[in-house]
mmCIF file of C-alpha atoms and ligand atoms in Angstrom:
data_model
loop_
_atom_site.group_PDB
_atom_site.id
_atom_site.type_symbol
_atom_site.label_atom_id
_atom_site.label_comp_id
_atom_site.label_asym_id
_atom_site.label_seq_id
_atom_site.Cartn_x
_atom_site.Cartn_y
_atom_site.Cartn_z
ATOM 1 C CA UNK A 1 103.182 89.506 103.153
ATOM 2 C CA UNK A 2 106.444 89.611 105.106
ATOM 3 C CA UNK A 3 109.298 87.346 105.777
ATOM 4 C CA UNK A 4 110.990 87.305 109.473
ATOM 5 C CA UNK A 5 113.128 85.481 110.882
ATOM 6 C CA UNK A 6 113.320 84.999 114.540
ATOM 7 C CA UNK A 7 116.802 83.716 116.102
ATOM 8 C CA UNK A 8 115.411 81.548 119.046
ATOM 9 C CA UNK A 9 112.283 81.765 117.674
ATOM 10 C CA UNK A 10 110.603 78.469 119.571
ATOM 11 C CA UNK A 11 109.985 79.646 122.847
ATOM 12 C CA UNK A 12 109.234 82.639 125.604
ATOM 13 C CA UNK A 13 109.139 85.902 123.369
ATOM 14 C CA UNK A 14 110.409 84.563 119.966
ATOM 15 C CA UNK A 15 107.378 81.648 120.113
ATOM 16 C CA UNK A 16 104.980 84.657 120.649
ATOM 17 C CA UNK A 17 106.470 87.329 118.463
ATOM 18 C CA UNK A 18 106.387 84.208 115.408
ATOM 19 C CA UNK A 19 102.288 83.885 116.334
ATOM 20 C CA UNK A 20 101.758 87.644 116.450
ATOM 21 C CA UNK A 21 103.520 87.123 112.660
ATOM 22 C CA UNK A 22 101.211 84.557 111.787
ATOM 23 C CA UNK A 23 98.100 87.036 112.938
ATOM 24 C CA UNK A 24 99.625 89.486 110.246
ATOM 25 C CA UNK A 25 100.117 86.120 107.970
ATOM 26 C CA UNK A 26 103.691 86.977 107.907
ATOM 27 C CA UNK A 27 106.225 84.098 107.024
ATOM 28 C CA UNK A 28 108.377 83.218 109.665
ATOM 29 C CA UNK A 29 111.895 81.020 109.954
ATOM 30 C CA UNK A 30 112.144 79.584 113.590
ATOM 31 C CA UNK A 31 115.220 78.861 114.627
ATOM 32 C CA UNK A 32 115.914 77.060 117.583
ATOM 33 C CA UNK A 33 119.152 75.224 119.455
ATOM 34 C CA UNK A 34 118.536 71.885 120.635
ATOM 35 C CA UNK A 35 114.496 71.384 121.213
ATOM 36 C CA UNK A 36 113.373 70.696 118.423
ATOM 37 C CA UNK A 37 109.827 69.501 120.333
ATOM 38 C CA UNK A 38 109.119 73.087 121.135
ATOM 39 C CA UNK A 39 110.127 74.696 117.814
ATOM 40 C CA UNK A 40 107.813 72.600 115.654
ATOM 41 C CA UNK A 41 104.803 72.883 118.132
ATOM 42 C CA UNK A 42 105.425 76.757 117.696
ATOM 43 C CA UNK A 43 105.551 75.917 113.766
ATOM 44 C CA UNK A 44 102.461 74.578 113.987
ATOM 45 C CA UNK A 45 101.152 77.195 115.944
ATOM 46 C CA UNK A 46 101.978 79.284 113.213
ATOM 47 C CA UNK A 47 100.351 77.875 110.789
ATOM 48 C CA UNK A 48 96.866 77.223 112.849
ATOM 49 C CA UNK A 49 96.941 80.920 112.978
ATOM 50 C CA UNK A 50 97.430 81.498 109.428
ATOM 51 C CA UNK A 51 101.128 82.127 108.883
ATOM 52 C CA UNK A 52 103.585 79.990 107.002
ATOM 53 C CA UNK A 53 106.748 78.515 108.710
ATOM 54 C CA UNK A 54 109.752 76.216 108.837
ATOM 55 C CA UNK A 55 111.952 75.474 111.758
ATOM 56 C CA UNK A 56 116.237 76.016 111.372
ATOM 57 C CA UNK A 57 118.520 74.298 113.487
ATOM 58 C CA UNK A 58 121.506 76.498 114.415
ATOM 59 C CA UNK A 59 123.912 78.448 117.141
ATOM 60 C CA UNK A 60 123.164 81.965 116.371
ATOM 61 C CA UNK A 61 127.132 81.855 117.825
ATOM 62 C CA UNK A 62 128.538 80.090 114.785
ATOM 63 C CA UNK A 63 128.870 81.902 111.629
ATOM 64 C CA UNK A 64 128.035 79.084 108.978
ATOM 65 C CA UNK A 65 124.756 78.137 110.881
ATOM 66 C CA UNK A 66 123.900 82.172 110.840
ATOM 67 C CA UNK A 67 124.428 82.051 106.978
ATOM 68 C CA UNK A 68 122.263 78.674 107.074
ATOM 69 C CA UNK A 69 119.183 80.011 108.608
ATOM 70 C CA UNK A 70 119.021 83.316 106.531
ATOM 71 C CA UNK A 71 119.719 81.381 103.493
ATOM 72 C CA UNK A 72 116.957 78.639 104.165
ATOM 73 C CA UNK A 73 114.156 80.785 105.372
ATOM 74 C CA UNK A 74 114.407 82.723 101.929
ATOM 75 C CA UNK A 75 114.872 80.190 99.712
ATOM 76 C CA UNK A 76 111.622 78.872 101.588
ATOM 77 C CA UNK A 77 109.935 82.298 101.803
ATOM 78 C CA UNK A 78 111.603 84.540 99.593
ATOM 79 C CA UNK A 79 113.748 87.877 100.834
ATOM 80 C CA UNK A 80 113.575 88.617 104.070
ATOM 81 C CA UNK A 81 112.118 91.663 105.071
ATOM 82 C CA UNK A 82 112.825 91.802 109.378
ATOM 83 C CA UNK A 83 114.942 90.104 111.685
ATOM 84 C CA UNK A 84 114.117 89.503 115.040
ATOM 85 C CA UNK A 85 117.677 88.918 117.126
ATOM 86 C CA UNK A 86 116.055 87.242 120.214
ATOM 87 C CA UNK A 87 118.229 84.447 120.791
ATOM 88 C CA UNK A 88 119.565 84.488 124.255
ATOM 89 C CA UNK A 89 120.751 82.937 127.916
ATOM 90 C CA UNK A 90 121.706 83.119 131.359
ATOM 91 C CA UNK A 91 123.745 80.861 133.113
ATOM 92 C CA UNK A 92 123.186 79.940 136.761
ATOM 93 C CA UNK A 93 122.622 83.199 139.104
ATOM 94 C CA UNK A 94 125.875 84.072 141.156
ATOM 95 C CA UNK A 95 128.616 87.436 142.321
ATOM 96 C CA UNK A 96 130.738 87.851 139.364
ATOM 97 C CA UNK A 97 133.736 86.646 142.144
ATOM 98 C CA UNK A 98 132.611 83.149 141.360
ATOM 99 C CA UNK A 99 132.178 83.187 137.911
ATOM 100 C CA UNK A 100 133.992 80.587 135.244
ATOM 101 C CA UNK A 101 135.876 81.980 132.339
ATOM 102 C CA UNK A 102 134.392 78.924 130.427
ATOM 103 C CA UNK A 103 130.948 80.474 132.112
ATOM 104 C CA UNK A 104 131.780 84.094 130.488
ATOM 105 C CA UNK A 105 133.043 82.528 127.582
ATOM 106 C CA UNK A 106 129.344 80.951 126.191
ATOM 107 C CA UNK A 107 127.421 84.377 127.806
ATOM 108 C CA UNK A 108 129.267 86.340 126.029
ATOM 109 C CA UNK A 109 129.852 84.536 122.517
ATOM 110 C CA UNK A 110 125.876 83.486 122.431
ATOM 111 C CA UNK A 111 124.813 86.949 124.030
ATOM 112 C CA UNK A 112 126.952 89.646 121.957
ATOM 113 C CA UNK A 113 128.853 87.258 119.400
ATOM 114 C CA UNK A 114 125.424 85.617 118.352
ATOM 115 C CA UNK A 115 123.959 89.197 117.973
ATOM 116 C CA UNK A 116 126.440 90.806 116.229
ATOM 117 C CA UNK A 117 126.803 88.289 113.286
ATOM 118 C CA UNK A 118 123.089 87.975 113.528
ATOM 119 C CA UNK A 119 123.149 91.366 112.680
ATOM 120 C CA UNK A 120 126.115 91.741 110.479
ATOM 121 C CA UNK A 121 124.662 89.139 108.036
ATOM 122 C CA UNK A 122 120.863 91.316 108.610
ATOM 123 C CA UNK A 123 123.053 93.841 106.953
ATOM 124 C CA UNK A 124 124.239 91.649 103.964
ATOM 125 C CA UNK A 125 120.657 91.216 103.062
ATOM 126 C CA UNK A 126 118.250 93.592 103.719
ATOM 127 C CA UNK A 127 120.877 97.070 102.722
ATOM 128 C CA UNK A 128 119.575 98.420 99.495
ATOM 129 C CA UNK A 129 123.937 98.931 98.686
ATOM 130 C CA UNK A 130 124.242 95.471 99.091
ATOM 131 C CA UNK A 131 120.865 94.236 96.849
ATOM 132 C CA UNK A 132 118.574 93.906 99.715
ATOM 133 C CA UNK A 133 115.434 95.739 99.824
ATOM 134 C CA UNK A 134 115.273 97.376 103.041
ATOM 135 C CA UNK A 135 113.741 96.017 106.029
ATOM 136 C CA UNK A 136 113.763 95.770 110.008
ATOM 137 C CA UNK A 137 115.755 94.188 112.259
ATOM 138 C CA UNK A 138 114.863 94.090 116.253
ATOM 139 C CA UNK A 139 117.353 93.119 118.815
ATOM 140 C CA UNK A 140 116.058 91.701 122.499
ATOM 141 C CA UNK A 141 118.420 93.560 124.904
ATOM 142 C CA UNK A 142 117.152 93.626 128.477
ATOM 143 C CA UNK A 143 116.152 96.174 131.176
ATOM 144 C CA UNK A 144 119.229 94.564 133.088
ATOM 145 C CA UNK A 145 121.379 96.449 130.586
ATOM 146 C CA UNK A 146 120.938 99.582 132.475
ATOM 147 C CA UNK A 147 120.211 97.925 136.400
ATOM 148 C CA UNK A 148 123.488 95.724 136.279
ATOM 149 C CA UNK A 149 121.817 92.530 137.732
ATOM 150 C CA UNK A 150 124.372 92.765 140.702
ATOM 151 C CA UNK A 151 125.197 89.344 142.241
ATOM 152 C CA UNK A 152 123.186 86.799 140.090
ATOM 153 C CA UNK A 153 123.685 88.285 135.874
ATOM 154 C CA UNK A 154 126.689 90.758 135.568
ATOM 155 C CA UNK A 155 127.797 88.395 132.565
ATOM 156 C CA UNK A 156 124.344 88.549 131.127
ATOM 157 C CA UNK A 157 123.659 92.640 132.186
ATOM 158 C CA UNK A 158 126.843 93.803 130.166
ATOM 159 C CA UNK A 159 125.760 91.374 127.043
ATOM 160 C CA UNK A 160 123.081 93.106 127.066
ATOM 161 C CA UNK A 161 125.147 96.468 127.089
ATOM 162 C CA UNK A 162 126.374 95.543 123.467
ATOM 163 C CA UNK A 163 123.188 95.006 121.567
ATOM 164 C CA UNK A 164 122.459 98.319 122.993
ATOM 165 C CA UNK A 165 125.499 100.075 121.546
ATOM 166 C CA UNK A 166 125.111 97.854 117.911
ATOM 167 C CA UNK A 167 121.658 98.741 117.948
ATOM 168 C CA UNK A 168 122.791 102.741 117.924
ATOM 169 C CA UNK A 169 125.477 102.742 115.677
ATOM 170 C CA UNK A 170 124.448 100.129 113.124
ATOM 171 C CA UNK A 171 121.086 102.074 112.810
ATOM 172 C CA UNK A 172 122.834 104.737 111.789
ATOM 173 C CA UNK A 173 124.962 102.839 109.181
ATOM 174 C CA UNK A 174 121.674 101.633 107.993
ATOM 175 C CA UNK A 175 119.135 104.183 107.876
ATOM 176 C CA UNK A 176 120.181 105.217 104.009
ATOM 177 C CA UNK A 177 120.212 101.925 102.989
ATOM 178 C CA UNK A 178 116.193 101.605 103.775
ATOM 179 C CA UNK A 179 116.708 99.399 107.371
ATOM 180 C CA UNK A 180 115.497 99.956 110.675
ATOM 181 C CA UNK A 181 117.371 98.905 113.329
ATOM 182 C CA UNK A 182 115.878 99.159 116.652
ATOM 183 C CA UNK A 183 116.147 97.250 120.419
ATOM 184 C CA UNK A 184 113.540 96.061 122.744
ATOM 185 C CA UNK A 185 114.283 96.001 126.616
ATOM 186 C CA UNK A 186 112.266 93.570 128.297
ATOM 187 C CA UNK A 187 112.141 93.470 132.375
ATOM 188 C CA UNK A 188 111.029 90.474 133.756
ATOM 189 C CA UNK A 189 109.074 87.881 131.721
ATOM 190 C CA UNK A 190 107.557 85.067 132.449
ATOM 191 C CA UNK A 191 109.296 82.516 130.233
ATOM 192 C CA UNK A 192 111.541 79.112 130.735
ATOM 193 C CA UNK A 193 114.812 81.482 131.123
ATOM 194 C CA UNK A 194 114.665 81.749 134.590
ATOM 195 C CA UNK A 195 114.494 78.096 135.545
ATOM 196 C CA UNK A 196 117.921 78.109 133.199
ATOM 197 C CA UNK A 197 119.379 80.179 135.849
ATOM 198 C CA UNK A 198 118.427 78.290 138.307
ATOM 199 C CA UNK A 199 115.501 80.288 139.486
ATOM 200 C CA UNK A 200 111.856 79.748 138.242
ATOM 201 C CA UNK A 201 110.055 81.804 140.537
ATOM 202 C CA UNK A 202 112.326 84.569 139.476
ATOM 203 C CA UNK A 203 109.647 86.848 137.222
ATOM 204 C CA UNK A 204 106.790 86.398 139.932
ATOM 205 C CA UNK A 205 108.985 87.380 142.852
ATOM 206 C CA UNK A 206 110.599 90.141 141.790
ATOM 207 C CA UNK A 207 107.988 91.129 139.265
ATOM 208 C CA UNK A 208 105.715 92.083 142.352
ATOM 209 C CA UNK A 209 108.149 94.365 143.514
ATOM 210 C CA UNK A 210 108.108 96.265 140.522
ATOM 211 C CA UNK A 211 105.930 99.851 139.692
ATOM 212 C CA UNK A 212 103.072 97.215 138.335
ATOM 213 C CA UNK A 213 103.380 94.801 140.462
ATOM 214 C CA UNK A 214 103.968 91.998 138.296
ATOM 215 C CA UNK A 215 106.072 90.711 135.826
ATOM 216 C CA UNK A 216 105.233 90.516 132.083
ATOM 217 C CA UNK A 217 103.872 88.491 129.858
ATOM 218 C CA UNK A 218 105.712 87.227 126.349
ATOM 219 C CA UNK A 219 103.271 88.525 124.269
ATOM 220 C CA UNK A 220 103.448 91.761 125.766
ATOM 221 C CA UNK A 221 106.587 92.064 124.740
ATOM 222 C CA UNK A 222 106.389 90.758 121.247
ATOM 223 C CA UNK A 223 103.767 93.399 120.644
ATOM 224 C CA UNK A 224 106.426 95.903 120.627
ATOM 225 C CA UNK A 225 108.730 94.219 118.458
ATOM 226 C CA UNK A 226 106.093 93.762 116.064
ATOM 227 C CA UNK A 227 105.283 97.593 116.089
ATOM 228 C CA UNK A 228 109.135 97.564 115.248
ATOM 229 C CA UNK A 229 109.065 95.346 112.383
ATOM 230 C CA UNK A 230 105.817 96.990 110.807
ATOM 231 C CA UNK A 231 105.418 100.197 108.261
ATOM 232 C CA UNK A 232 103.690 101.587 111.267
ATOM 233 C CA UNK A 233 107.222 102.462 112.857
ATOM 234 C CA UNK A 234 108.474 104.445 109.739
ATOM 235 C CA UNK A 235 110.494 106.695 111.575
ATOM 236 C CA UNK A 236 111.712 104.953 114.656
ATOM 237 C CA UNK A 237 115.213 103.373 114.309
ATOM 238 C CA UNK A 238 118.279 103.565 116.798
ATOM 239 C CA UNK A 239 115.367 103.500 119.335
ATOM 240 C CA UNK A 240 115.924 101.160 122.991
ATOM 241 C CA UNK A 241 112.258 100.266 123.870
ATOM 242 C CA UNK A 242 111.666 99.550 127.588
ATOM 243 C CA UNK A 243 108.835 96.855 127.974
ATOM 244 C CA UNK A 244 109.348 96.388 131.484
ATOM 245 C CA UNK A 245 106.510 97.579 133.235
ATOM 246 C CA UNK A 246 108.379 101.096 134.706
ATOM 247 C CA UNK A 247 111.383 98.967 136.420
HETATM 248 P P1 LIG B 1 113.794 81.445 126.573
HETATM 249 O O1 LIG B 1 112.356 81.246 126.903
HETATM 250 O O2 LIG B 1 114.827 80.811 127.446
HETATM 251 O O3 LIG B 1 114.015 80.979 125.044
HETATM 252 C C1 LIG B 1 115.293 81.090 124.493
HETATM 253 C C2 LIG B 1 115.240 80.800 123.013
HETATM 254 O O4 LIG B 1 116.546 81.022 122.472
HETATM 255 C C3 LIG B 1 114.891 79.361 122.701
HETATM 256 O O5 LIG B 1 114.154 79.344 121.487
HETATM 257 C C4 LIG B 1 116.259 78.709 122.519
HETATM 258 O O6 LIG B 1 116.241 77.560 121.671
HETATM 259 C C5 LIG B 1 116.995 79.824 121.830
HETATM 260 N N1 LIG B 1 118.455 79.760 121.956
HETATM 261 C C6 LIG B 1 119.211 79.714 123.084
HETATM 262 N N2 LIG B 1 120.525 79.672 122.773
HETATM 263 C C7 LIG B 1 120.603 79.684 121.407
HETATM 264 C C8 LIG B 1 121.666 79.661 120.482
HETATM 265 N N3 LIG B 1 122.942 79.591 120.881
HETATM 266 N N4 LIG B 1 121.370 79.688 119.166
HETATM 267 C C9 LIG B 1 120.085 79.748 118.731
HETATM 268 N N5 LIG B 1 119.021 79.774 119.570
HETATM 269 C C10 LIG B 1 119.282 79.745 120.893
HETATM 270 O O7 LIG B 1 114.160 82.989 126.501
HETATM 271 P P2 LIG B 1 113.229 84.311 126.554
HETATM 272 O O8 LIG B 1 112.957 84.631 127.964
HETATM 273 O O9 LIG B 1 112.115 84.184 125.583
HETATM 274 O O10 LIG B 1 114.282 85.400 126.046
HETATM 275 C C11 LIG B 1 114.346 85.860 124.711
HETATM 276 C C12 LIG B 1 115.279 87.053 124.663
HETATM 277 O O11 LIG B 1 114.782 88.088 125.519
HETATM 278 C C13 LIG B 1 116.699 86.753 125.168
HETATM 279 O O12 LIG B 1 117.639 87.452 124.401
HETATM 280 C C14 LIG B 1 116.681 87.266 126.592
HETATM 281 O O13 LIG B 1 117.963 87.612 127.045
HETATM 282 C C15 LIG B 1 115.773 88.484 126.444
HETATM 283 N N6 LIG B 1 115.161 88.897 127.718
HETATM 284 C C16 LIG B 1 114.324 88.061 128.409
HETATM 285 C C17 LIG B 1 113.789 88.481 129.625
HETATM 286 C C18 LIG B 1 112.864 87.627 130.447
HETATM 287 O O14 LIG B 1 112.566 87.996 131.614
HETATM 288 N N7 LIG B 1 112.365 86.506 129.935
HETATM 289 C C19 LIG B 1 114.116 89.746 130.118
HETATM 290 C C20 LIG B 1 114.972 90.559 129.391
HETATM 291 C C21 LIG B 1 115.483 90.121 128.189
HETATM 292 P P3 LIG B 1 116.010 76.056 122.277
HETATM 293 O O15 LIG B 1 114.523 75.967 122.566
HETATM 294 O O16 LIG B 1 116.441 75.138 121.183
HETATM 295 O O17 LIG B 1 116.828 75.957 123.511
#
C-alpha cells in the first residue's frame, strides 16, 4: 500500500492518475485550488474504487500551503511514498507581444515556482539523508516544452522548460538517496484546461492534425505516470516521457 500525493489532483490527469491509485488501493491526498465540488467527487471516486483519500486545499505556489498538504496527507496516510507534481495553467491564448507582466507573473510562479517547491519539499521527505524512505516523484511537463506553443502559450511552453531541467538534475541529486524523479510530457488532452485558455475545442482540433489523429485521453496519460510511481520502473529516473501521441 502506497501513499501519493497529487498537486491538482481533482481534475483532467491528476483526477485520473488518483483513480488509477485507487485500482492499485494506493492512498491518495488530492489537492485542489478553489473547486472544492470537483475534488471531493474525485475523493469519492477514489474510494468507490477501493482507495483511501482526503482532499487539501492549497496554492502549490505558496510555500506554507506546500508544507500543509505533505504534512496532512501523512499524518492521514502515513509517509509518503510518490509525488505526483501535476498542478498547472494557462492563461488566455495570445503572441507573447501582448502579454501582461501580472499575466507572466502567475504562469510562471504556479508553473515553475509551484513545481519547484513541490519538489524541493518531495526532497525533504522521501531522501533516505534526510529520514525519508525513498520514493517517486513525477512532474507533468508538456510536449509544448520542446514545440514552443508560438502565438497562444510561450509563457506556459518555457514553464514547462523548467520542470524539464529540475526533473534532470534533481534526479540526479536523488538517485542515492533511493528517489526517482522522472517527467511526463503530455500533448494534447482532453481536459477543462483548454476552455481556461479560452479555447475548448483546442485538443479535438489540433489533436486531428496530429500522427494519430486525435488528441488524448487523461487516463492515457496517467497510465504512464503510474508506471513512474510503481517498482515496475526501478531503473528509470531523469527520464522525459512523451505521451503525446508522436506530436
Ligand atoms: P486541468 O484539467 O485544468 O486541472 C488543473 C488542476 O490543477 C485542477 O485540479 C486545479 O484545481 C489544479 N490547480 C490549478 N492551479 C493550482 C494551484 N495554484 N495550486 C494547486 N492546484 C492548482 O489541467 P490538466 O489538463 O489535467 O493538466 C494537468 C497538468 O498537465 C498541468 O501541469 C498541465 O500543464 C499539464 N499538461 C496538460 C495538457 C493537456 O492537454 N491537458 C498537455 C500538456 C501538459 P481546481 O480544480 O481547484 O482549480
Amino acid at each position: 500500500m502506497k501513499t501519493i500525493l497529487i498537486t491538482g489532483g481533482s481534475r483532467g490527469i491528476g483526477r485520473e492518475t488518483a483513480l488509477l491509485c485507487a485500482k492499485r488501493g494506493w492512498s491518495v491526498g488530492i489537492n485542489y485550488v478553489g473547486n472544492q465540488k470537483a475534488a471531493e467527487e474525485t475523493a469519492e471516486m477514489v474510494r468507490a474504487a477501493g482507495g483511501r483519500a482526503i482532499t487539501v486545499k492549497g496554492d502549490v505556489a505558496a510555500e506554507a500551503d506546500v508544507f500543509a498538504m505533505f504534512e496532512r496527507t501523512e499524518r492521514e496516510f502515513g509517509w509518503i511514498s510518490g509525488v505526483v507534481i501535476n498542478a498547472g495553467i494557462v492563461a488566455p491564448g495570445l503572441p507573447l507581444a501582448e502579454m501582461s507582466l501580472e499575466r507572466l507573473r502567475r504562469v510562471f510562479e504556479v508553473n515553475v515556482l509551484g513545481a519547484y517547491l513541490c519538489a524541493g519539499e518531495s526532497a525533504r521527505r522521501l531522501a533516505r539523508d534526510r529520514g525519508g524512505k525513498g520514493g517517486s516523484v513525477v512532474l507533468l511537463s508538456s510536449a509544448a516544452a520542446r514545440l514552443g506553443a508560438p502565438f497562444e502559450y510561450v509563457d506556459y511552453a518555457g514553464s514547462k522548460g523548467a520542470p524539464d531541467t529540475l526533473t534532470i538534475g534533481l534526479a540526479k541529486e536523488l538517485a542515492p538517496q533511493g528517489v526517482r524523479v522522472n517527467a511526463v510530457r503530455p500533448g494534447l488532452i482532453e481536459t477543462d484546461i483548454h476552455a481556461s485558455g479560452g479555447q475548448p475545442d483546442r485538443a479535438q482540433r489540433i489533436g486531428a492534425t496530429t500522427p494519430m489523429g486525435r488528441p488524448g485521453h487523461a487516463s492515457e496519460v496517467a497510465e504512464a505516470i503510474i508506471w513512474l510511481l510503481s517498482d515496475a520502473a526501478s531503473y528509470t529516473t531523469g527520464a522525459l516521457l512523451d505521451v503525446a501521441g508522436g506530436r
